[in-house]
Coordinates of C-alpha atoms in Angstrom, one line a residue:
M1 CA 0.0 0.0 0.0
S2 CA 1.5 3.4 -1.0
W3 CA 2.7 5.6 1.8
W4 CA 0.3 8.4 0.8
R5 CA -2.6 6.0 1.1
R6 CA -1.9 4.8 4.7
G7 CA -0.1 8.0 5.9
V8 CA -1.0 11.3 7.3
I9 CA 0.2 14.6 5.7
Y10 CA 1.1 17.6 7.9
Q11 CA 1.1 21.1 6.3
V12 CA 3.8 23.5 7.4
Y13 CA 3.6 27.2 6.5
P14 CA 7.3 27.7 6.7
R15 CA 7.2 31.4 7.6
S16 CA 5.3 30.5 10.7
F17 CA 6.7 27.2 11.9
Q18 CA 10.1 27.9 13.5
D19 CA 12.6 30.7 13.0
G20 CA 16.2 29.4 12.9
D21 CA 18.2 32.5 12.2
G22 CA 16.5 35.1 14.5
D23 CA 14.8 37.4 11.9
G24 CA 11.2 36.8 13.1
V25 CA 10.4 34.6 10.1
G26 CA 10.4 30.8 10.0
D27 CA 12.9 29.0 7.8
L28 CA 14.3 25.6 6.8
A29 CA 16.8 25.5 9.6
G30 CA 14.0 26.1 12.1
L31 CA 11.8 23.4 10.5
R32 CA 14.7 20.9 10.5
R33 CA 15.1 21.5 14.2
R34 CA 11.4 20.6 14.7
L35 CA 11.3 17.5 12.6
P36 CA 11.7 15.2 15.6
Y37 CA 8.5 16.7 17.1
L38 CA 6.7 15.9 13.8
A39 CA 8.0 12.3 13.8
E40 CA 6.9 11.9 17.5
L41 CA 3.5 13.3 16.7
G42 CA 2.9 10.4 14.4
I43 CA 2.5 12.1 10.9
D44 CA 4.1 10.5 7.8
A45 CA 4.7 13.4 5.4
V46 CA 5.6 17.1 5.7
W47 CA 4.1 19.4 3.0
L48 CA 5.9 22.7 2.7
S49 CA 4.2 25.8 1.4
P50 CA 6.4 27.6 -1.1
V51 CA 10.1 28.3 -0.3
F52 CA 11.3 29.3 -3.8
P53 CA 13.0 32.7 -4.5
S54 CA 10.3 35.3 -4.5
P55 CA 9.7 39.0 -4.1
M56 CA 7.0 37.9 -1.6
A57 CA 4.1 39.9 -3.0
D58 CA 2.0 36.9 -2.1
F59 CA 4.5 35.3 0.3
G60 CA 6.1 32.8 -2.0
Y61 CA 3.2 32.1 -4.4
D62 CA 4.9 34.6 -6.7
V63 CA 7.8 32.5 -7.8
A64 CA 10.9 34.1 -9.4
D65 CA 13.0 30.9 -9.7
Y66 CA 11.5 27.4 -9.5
C67 CA 14.8 25.7 -8.9
G68 CA 16.1 27.6 -5.9
I69 CA 15.4 28.5 -2.3
D70 CA 14.7 32.0 -1.2
P71 CA 17.4 33.4 1.2
L72 CA 14.7 34.2 3.7
F73 CA 14.3 30.4 4.2
G74 CA 17.9 29.3 3.5
D75 CA 19.6 27.7 0.5
L76 CA 19.7 24.5 -1.4
D77 CA 22.3 23.0 0.9
Q78 CA 19.9 23.6 3.9
F79 CA 17.1 22.1 1.9
D80 CA 19.1 19.0 1.2
A81 CA 20.0 18.7 4.9
L82 CA 16.3 19.0 5.7
A83 CA 15.4 16.3 3.2
A84 CA 18.1 14.0 4.5
E85 CA 17.0 14.5 8.2
A86 CA 13.4 13.9 7.2
R87 CA 14.3 10.6 5.5
A88 CA 16.3 9.6 8.6
L89 CA 13.2 10.1 10.7
G90 CA 11.0 8.2 8.3
L91 CA 9.2 11.3 7.1
K92 CA 8.3 12.0 3.5
L93 CA 8.7 15.5 2.0
V94 CA 6.0 17.1 -0.2
M95 CA 6.6 20.5 -1.9
D96 CA 4.2 23.1 -3.1
F97 CA 4.4 23.6 -6.9
V98 CA 3.0 26.9 -8.2
P99 CA 2.5 26.4 -12.0
N100 CA -0.4 28.7 -12.8
H101 CA 1.6 31.9 -12.5
T102 CA 5.1 33.3 -11.8
S103 CA 6.4 36.5 -10.3
E104 CA 6.5 39.5 -12.5
R105 CA 10.2 39.4 -11.8
H106 CA 10.7 35.9 -13.1
P107 CA 13.2 36.1 -16.0
W108 CA 10.6 34.5 -18.3
F109 CA 8.2 37.4 -17.7
L110 CA 10.9 40.0 -18.0
E111 CA 11.6 38.6 -21.5
S112 CA 7.9 38.4 -22.3
L113 CA 7.6 42.1 -21.5
A114 CA 10.4 43.1 -23.8
S115 CA 8.3 43.0 -27.0
R116 CA 5.5 41.3 -28.8
E117 CA 8.1 39.5 -30.9
N118 CA 10.1 38.1 -28.0
P119 CA 10.3 34.2 -28.0
R120 CA 8.8 34.1 -24.5
R121 CA 5.9 36.5 -25.2
D122 CA 3.5 33.6 -25.6
W123 CA 4.8 31.9 -22.4
Y124 CA 2.2 34.2 -20.7
V125 CA -1.4 35.2 -21.6
W126 CA -1.4 38.5 -23.6
R127 CA -4.4 40.0 -25.3
D128 CA -5.3 43.1 -27.2
P129 CA -7.8 45.5 -25.5
A130 CA -11.5 45.0 -26.0
P131 CA -12.9 46.6 -29.2
G132 CA -14.1 49.6 -27.3
G133 CA -10.9 49.8 -25.2
G134 CA -10.3 48.4 -21.7
P135 CA -9.6 44.8 -20.6
P136 CA -10.1 42.0 -23.1
N137 CA -13.0 40.5 -21.0
N138 CA -14.6 40.6 -17.6
W139 CA -12.6 38.1 -15.7
L140 CA -11.8 38.9 -12.1
S141 CA -8.7 38.5 -9.9
S142 CA -9.2 36.3 -6.9
F143 CA -7.7 39.1 -4.8
G144 CA -10.1 41.8 -6.0
G145 CA -10.3 43.9 -9.2
P146 CA -9.9 42.9 -12.8
A147 CA -7.7 40.0 -13.8
W148 CA -6.0 42.1 -16.5
T149 CA -3.2 44.7 -16.3
Y150 CA -2.3 47.0 -19.2
H151 CA 1.2 47.2 -20.5
P152 CA 1.5 50.6 -22.3
A153 CA 4.8 49.8 -24.1
S154 CA 3.3 46.9 -26.1
G155 CA -0.4 48.0 -26.1
Q156 CA -1.6 44.7 -24.7
Y157 CA -3.0 43.4 -21.4
Y158 CA -1.6 40.4 -19.5
L159 CA -3.7 38.0 -17.4
H160 CA -3.2 37.5 -13.7
S161 CA -5.8 35.4 -11.9
Y162 CA -4.3 36.7 -8.6
L163 CA -2.2 39.8 -8.0
R164 CA -0.9 41.9 -10.9
E165 CA 2.6 40.8 -9.7
Q166 CA 1.6 37.2 -10.5
P167 CA 1.2 36.9 -14.3
D168 CA -0.5 33.7 -15.5
L169 CA 1.6 31.3 -17.6
N170 CA 0.2 30.1 -20.9
W171 CA -0.3 26.3 -20.3
R172 CA -1.4 25.9 -23.9
N173 CA 2.2 26.5 -24.9
P174 CA 4.1 23.1 -25.0
R175 CA 7.4 24.9 -24.2
V176 CA 5.9 26.1 -20.9
R177 CA 4.8 22.6 -20.1
A178 CA 8.2 21.1 -20.9
A179 CA 10.0 23.7 -18.7
M180 CA 7.7 23.2 -15.8
Y181 CA 7.9 19.4 -16.0
D182 CA 11.7 19.8 -15.8
V183 CA 11.1 21.7 -12.5
L184 CA 9.3 18.6 -11.1
R185 CA 12.2 16.4 -12.1
F186 CA 14.7 18.8 -10.5
W187 CA 13.1 18.4 -7.1
M188 CA 12.4 14.7 -7.3
R189 CA 16.0 14.1 -8.1
R190 CA 16.7 15.9 -4.8
G191 CA 14.5 13.4 -3.0
V192 CA 11.2 15.2 -2.9
D193 CA 8.4 12.6 -2.5
G194 CA 5.6 14.6 -4.2
F195 CA 3.9 17.8 -4.9
R196 CA 0.8 19.8 -4.0
V197 CA -0.1 21.6 -7.1
D198 CA -1.4 25.1 -6.5
V199 CA -4.7 26.1 -8.2
L200 CA -4.6 23.1 -10.5
W201 CA -8.0 23.7 -11.8
R202 CA -7.1 27.1 -13.2
L203 CA -4.2 26.1 -15.5
I204 CA -6.2 26.2 -18.7
K205 CA -8.5 29.1 -19.7
D206 CA -11.1 29.4 -22.4
A207 CA -9.5 29.5 -25.8
Q208 CA -12.0 32.2 -26.9
F209 CA -11.6 34.3 -23.8
R210 CA -15.4 34.6 -23.3
D211 CA -16.9 36.6 -20.5
D212 CA -17.7 34.8 -17.3
P213 CA -21.5 34.9 -16.5
V214 CA -22.8 36.9 -13.6
N215 CA -23.4 34.9 -10.4
P216 CA -27.0 35.6 -9.4
A217 CA -26.4 34.2 -5.9
W218 CA -23.6 36.6 -5.0
T219 CA -24.1 38.9 -2.0
P220 CA -21.8 41.8 -0.8
E221 CA -20.8 39.6 2.1
R222 CA -18.9 37.3 -0.3
P223 CA -15.5 37.9 -2.0
Q224 CA -15.6 40.2 -5.0
E225 CA -14.4 37.4 -7.3
E226 CA -17.6 35.5 -6.7
R227 CA -19.6 38.1 -8.5
L228 CA -18.9 36.0 -11.6
L229 CA -19.2 32.3 -12.2
P230 CA -15.8 31.1 -13.5
L231 CA -17.3 29.2 -16.4
F232 CA -14.5 30.3 -18.8
S233 CA -11.7 31.4 -16.6
A234 CA -11.1 28.0 -14.9
D235 CA -11.8 24.3 -15.0
Q236 CA -11.7 23.9 -18.7
A237 CA -11.9 20.4 -20.3
E238 CA -8.4 20.6 -21.7
V239 CA -6.9 21.0 -18.1
H240 CA -7.3 17.2 -17.7
D241 CA -4.7 16.7 -20.4
V242 CA -2.3 18.8 -18.4
V243 CA -3.1 16.8 -15.2
A244 CA -2.4 13.6 -17.0
E245 CA 1.0 14.9 -18.2
L246 CA 1.9 16.0 -14.7
R247 CA 1.1 12.6 -13.4
Q248 CA 3.2 11.0 -16.1
V249 CA 6.2 13.0 -15.0
V250 CA 5.7 12.2 -11.3
D251 CA 5.4 8.5 -12.3
E252 CA 8.9 8.6 -13.8
F253 CA 10.1 8.4 -10.2
P254 CA 8.9 5.6 -7.8
D255 CA 6.4 6.0 -5.0
R256 CA 5.7 9.7 -5.5
V257 CA 2.4 11.5 -5.0
L258 CA 0.6 14.2 -7.0
I259 CA -1.9 16.3 -5.0
G260 CA -4.1 18.9 -6.6
E261 CA -5.5 22.1 -5.0
I262 CA -9.0 22.1 -6.4
Y263 CA -11.9 24.3 -5.1
L264 CA -14.8 22.9 -7.1
P265 CA -18.1 21.2 -6.4
L266 CA -18.0 17.5 -5.7
E267 CA -19.0 16.4 -9.2
R268 CA -16.2 18.4 -10.8
L269 CA -13.6 17.7 -8.1
V270 CA -13.7 13.9 -8.7
T271 CA -13.0 14.3 -12.4
Y272 CA -9.4 15.3 -11.5
Y273 CA -8.6 11.7 -10.6
G274 CA -8.5 11.4 -14.4
R275 CA -9.6 8.7 -16.8
D276 CA -8.4 5.3 -15.5
L277 CA -7.1 7.1 -12.4
A278 CA -4.3 8.6 -14.5
G279 CA -4.7 12.1 -13.0
A280 CA -4.0 13.4 -9.5
H281 CA -3.5 10.8 -6.9
L282 CA -5.3 13.1 -4.4
P283 CA -7.5 15.9 -5.7
F284 CA -7.7 17.8 -2.5
N285 CA -11.1 17.5 -0.9
F286 CA -11.8 20.8 0.9
L287 CA -15.6 20.3 1.2
L288 CA -15.4 20.0 5.0
L289 CA -14.1 23.6 5.0
E290 CA -17.4 24.7 3.6
T291 CA -19.9 22.3 5.2
A292 CA -22.1 23.3 8.2
W293 CA -20.7 21.7 11.3
R294 CA -23.7 19.5 12.1
A295 CA -24.0 15.8 12.2
D296 CA -26.5 15.6 9.3
A297 CA -24.6 17.9 7.0
V298 CA -21.2 16.2 7.6
A299 CA -22.8 12.7 7.2
A300 CA -24.4 13.7 4.0
L301 CA -21.1 15.1 2.6
V302 CA -19.2 12.0 3.5
E303 CA -21.8 9.7 1.9
A304 CA -22.0 11.9 -1.2
Y305 CA -18.2 12.0 -1.5
E306 CA -17.8 8.2 -1.1
A307 CA -20.5 7.6 -3.7
A308 CA -18.9 10.1 -6.2
L309 CA -15.4 8.6 -6.1
P310 CA -14.4 6.7 -9.2
D311 CA -13.6 3.0 -8.8
G312 CA -10.3 2.8 -7.1
G313 CA -10.1 6.5 -6.3
W314 CA -8.5 7.1 -2.9
P315 CA -10.3 9.7 -0.7
N316 CA -8.7 12.5 1.3
W317 CA -9.9 15.0 3.9
V318 CA -8.8 18.5 5.0
L319 CA -10.1 20.5 8.0
S320 CA -7.9 23.6 7.8
N321 CA -5.3 25.2 5.6
H322 CA -3.4 28.5 5.1
D323 CA -6.2 30.1 3.1
R324 CA -9.2 29.4 5.3
V325 CA -10.4 29.8 8.9
R326 CA -9.0 27.0 11.1
V327 CA -11.4 24.3 12.3
S328 CA -11.3 25.6 15.9
G329 CA -12.4 29.0 14.5
R330 CA -15.3 27.5 12.7
A331 CA -16.5 24.7 14.9
G332 CA -15.3 25.9 18.3
E333 CA -12.6 24.6 20.6
R334 CA -14.7 21.8 22.1
Q335 CA -15.8 20.5 18.7
A336 CA -12.2 20.7 17.6
R337 CA -11.7 17.4 19.5
V338 CA -14.6 15.8 17.6
A339 CA -13.1 17.2 14.4
A340 CA -9.8 15.6 15.2
M341 CA -11.4 12.2 15.5
L342 CA -13.4 12.7 12.4
L343 CA -10.3 13.6 10.3
T344 CA -8.2 10.7 11.5
T345 CA -10.9 8.0 11.3
L346 CA -12.6 8.7 7.9
R347 CA -11.5 6.5 5.0
G348 CA -8.6 8.1 3.1
T349 CA -5.6 10.3 3.6
P350 CA -6.0 13.1 6.2
T351 CA -4.0 16.4 6.0
L352 CA -3.4 18.1 9.3
Y353 CA -2.6 21.9 9.4
Y354 CA 0.2 23.0 11.7
G355 CA -1.2 24.4 15.0
D356 CA -4.5 22.6 14.7
E357 CA -3.2 20.1 17.2
L358 CA -3.1 23.1 19.7
G359 CA -6.6 24.2 18.9
L360 CA -5.3 27.5 17.4
G361 CA -8.3 29.4 16.1
R362 CA -8.7 32.7 14.3
V363 CA -5.9 34.7 15.8
P364 CA -6.7 38.5 15.7
V365 CA -4.3 40.5 13.7
P366 CA -4.5 44.3 14.1
A367 CA -5.0 46.4 11.0
E368 CA -1.5 47.9 11.2
A369 CA 0.0 44.3 11.3
V370 CA -1.8 42.9 8.3
Q371 CA 0.5 41.3 5.8
D372 CA -1.8 39.4 3.5
P373 CA -2.4 41.2 0.1
W374 CA -5.9 39.8 -0.1
G375 CA -6.5 41.0 3.5
K376 CA -5.4 44.5 2.5
N377 CA -7.8 44.5 -0.5
E378 CA -10.7 42.8 1.2
P379 CA -10.1 42.9 5.0
A380 CA -13.0 40.4 5.8
F381 CA -11.2 37.7 3.9
G382 CA -7.7 38.2 5.1
R383 CA -5.7 35.0 5.7
D384 CA -3.2 36.2 8.3
P385 CA -5.3 34.9 11.2
S386 CA -4.7 31.4 10.0
R387 CA -1.0 31.9 9.4
T388 CA 0.3 33.0 12.8
P389 CA 3.4 31.5 14.4
M390 CA 3.5 28.1 15.9
Q391 CA 3.6 28.2 19.7
W392 CA 6.2 25.9 21.2
D393 CA 6.8 26.8 24.8
V394 CA 6.6 29.6 27.5
S395 CA 9.9 31.2 26.5
I396 CA 10.1 34.5 24.6
N397 CA 7.7 34.7 21.6
A398 CA 6.5 31.2 22.5
G399 CA 9.8 29.7 21.4
F400 CA 9.2 30.6 17.7
S401 CA 11.8 33.3 17.5
M402 CA 14.1 35.6 19.5
A403 CA 12.9 38.5 17.4
E404 CA 9.4 39.9 17.0
P405 CA 7.4 37.4 14.9
W406 CA 6.2 38.5 11.5
L407 CA 2.6 38.0 12.7
P408 CA 1.3 38.2 16.2
L409 CA 0.9 35.2 18.5
S410 CA -2.4 34.2 20.1
A411 CA -3.1 36.1 23.3
D412 CA -3.1 32.9 25.3
W413 CA 0.3 31.6 24.0
R414 CA 1.7 31.1 27.5
T415 CA -0.9 28.4 28.1
R416 CA -1.5 27.3 24.5
N417 CA 1.8 25.8 23.4
I418 CA 3.3 22.5 22.6
M419 CA 5.3 22.2 25.9
T420 CA 2.3 23.0 28.1
A421 CA -0.1 20.8 26.0
G422 CA 2.4 17.9 26.0
D423 CA 2.3 17.9 29.8
D424 CA -1.5 17.7 29.9
P425 CA -2.8 14.1 29.3
G426 CA -6.2 15.5 28.3
S427 CA -4.9 18.1 25.8
L428 CA -5.9 18.2 22.2
L429 CA -2.3 17.6 21.3
N430 CA -2.2 14.4 23.2
L431 CA -5.6 13.4 21.7
Y432 CA -4.0 13.8 18.3
R433 CA -1.1 11.7 19.3
R434 CA -3.3 8.9 20.5
L435 CA -5.5 9.1 17.4
L436 CA -2.6 9.0 15.0
A437 CA -1.0 6.1 16.9
L438 CA -4.3 4.2 16.8
R439 CA -4.8 5.0 13.1
R440 CA -1.3 3.6 12.3
E441 CA -1.9 0.5 14.5
R442 CA -5.3 -0.5 13.2
P443 CA -5.7 -1.6 9.5
A444 CA -9.4 -0.8 9.7
L445 CA -8.5 2.9 10.2
H446 CA -5.7 3.3 7.7
A447 CA -6.7 0.8 5.0
G448 CA -10.2 -0.4 5.7
G449 CA -13.6 0.2 4.1
W450 CA -16.2 2.7 5.3
A451 CA -19.9 2.4 5.8
P452 CA -22.5 4.7 7.5
L453 CA -24.3 3.4 10.6
A454 CA -26.5 6.2 11.8
V455 CA -27.4 9.9 11.9
A456 CA -29.5 10.4 15.0
G457 CA -29.9 13.9 16.5
E458 CA -26.4 15.4 16.7
V459 CA -24.7 12.0 16.4
F460 CA -23.0 10.7 13.2
A461 CA -21.8 7.1 13.5
F462 CA -20.0 5.0 11.0
E463 CA -17.9 1.8 10.8
R464 CA -14.5 1.0 9.5
R465 CA -13.7 -2.6 8.6
A466 CA -10.6 -4.5 7.4
G467 CA -11.0 -8.3 7.3
A468 CA -12.3 -9.5 10.6
E469 CA -11.5 -6.2 12.3
R470 CA -14.5 -3.9 12.8
L471 CA -14.4 -0.5 14.5
V472 CA -17.3 1.9 15.1
V473 CA -16.8 5.7 15.4
A474 CA -19.6 7.8 17.0
L475 CA -19.4 11.6 17.1
N476 CA -21.6 14.0 19.0
F477 CA -21.7 17.3 17.1
G478 CA -23.8 18.9 19.8
A479 CA -23.3 20.6 23.2
E480 CA -25.9 18.3 24.8
P481 CA -25.7 14.6 25.8
Q482 CA -26.9 12.2 23.0
R483 CA -28.0 8.6 23.0
L484 CA -27.6 6.2 20.1
H485 CA -29.5 2.9 20.3
R486 CA -27.4 0.2 18.6
P487 CA -27.9 -3.4 20.0
D488 CA -24.8 -4.5 18.1
L489 CA -22.7 -2.2 20.3
A490 CA -23.6 -4.0 23.6
G491 CA -20.3 -5.3 25.0
A492 CA -18.2 -3.1 22.7
R493 CA -14.8 -2.1 24.1
V494 CA -13.9 1.6 24.2
L495 CA -10.6 2.2 22.3
L496 CA -10.5 6.0 22.6
S497 CA -12.7 8.8 23.7
T498 CA -12.3 12.6 23.2
A499 CA -13.9 13.3 26.6
G500 CA -12.1 11.2 29.2
R501 CA -14.2 8.1 29.1
D502 CA -12.4 5.1 30.5
E503 CA -10.6 3.4 27.7
G504 CA -10.8 -0.4 27.7
A505 CA -14.2 -0.2 29.4
T506 CA -17.1 -2.1 27.8
L507 CA -20.6 -0.9 27.1
A508 CA -23.1 -2.7 29.4
E509 CA -26.2 -1.8 27.4
P510 CA -27.2 -1.4 23.7
D511 CA -27.5 2.4 24.2
L512 CA -24.3 4.4 23.6
R513 CA -24.6 7.5 25.7
L514 CA -22.3 10.3 24.5
A515 CA -21.3 13.3 26.6
P516 CA -21.5 16.7 25.1
D517 CA -18.9 17.2 22.3
E518 CA -17.7 13.6 22.7
G519 CA -16.4 11.3 20.0
V520 CA -15.6 7.6 20.7
I521 CA -14.0 4.7 18.8
L522 CA -15.4 1.4 19.8
E523 CA -14.5 -2.2 19.0
P524 CA -17.6 -4.4 19.0
V525 CA -17.5 -8.0 20.1
G526 CA -17.9 -10.8 17.6

């Protein structure tokens, strides 16, 4: 069974994990220092958000050199040392790959700017103004405003799906594809075990550059980009040819994984597994980020996702990431424990976001400290509150840095940190440790099948089964006690509880009585 099927992925936002050189920003040396913690936690792979050379207009997602390391984070020697240390600890290393756009300072774009006749002009998406003047069409940037910027010297507009400093590459150009595939090979030769591909669904745009239709459901409380439905600016049929080619390159090296960032409805998401599963190994499933935190809603999502998967498609689950509000900020701190059990017991590969094991929520960031360009354009959607520094101990700046951190810590960092949580047997951190250990130990959890059992009130229950091993997971999504009547659970042994229930105890009756905000894993008899 491939490591990425049975394993757990842990996302590190490098700027915020550990500062190794005292400048207030996390780096590779700091991450390397903390690898033993990650190995002890029980994860299997570390996914790094971008560390390439960059002007940092979008904190590394504006890449100026795909085959280097930004000095802010270190250098290639330090990367190699990190990779070697990870291997020694039994950890895989997954890198972010940002193929949709480069930095405006990338040498390719500087050449593209030079003239309409430059050989790299069509490495990017250039268009003449609309017949009456202005942008070629109505496409919008994800960070607010038009997706087109005018270049007076050449009289054309270039496309940028994000910041104007992030011009979109032209993935219809075979020379662009070849160059980017060589980037993947460069990093796999250095021992990288796979890639998370940024905004995979946006790589190909409509060949006719037609206007996106108006979204009739948009309201002012939603981001500006949602005023239009991205019918033509994203998720084009031809993108699946690109995904298949990316997979072919990754498959040139043994036991690598291709993960795709894809924010699409379920029926579109699953198409990125590709024909005959020759697409992404794991099209990221972000649907829990957008689902109401109720037993019935989560159960319906899980069932719909399982039903929609192509034959042989391996599921995956995400509760938080660097772009969205953390699960503790959405569901509340008590339900974060239930969420931890859900994430680690559903069928498929879980991805854990750094700091979720501490219950970090939406950390307030004062207006004067805002760093995120989207947050500066549309403050309600700023991502800084989900990117604040990891909190390690009670020393200065929570052990993250001797210098002032680039973003503020949570106000309770003196009590919410890895050292303090590690000493508390009932902490969320230690719950994650036990869950991950149990997941690794039990085939039913890391490799078994899944089947729904019940949705009753605020309880969602399901089973995991591998051969003769059968486990039952029951989760109370409510703040009141719940009862689940299941005669087959009489005599079941409690393997793990989020609420301090005696582990190893057996149920004396056919009614499972769950405490408020409690999740349990049971092993039925027989």
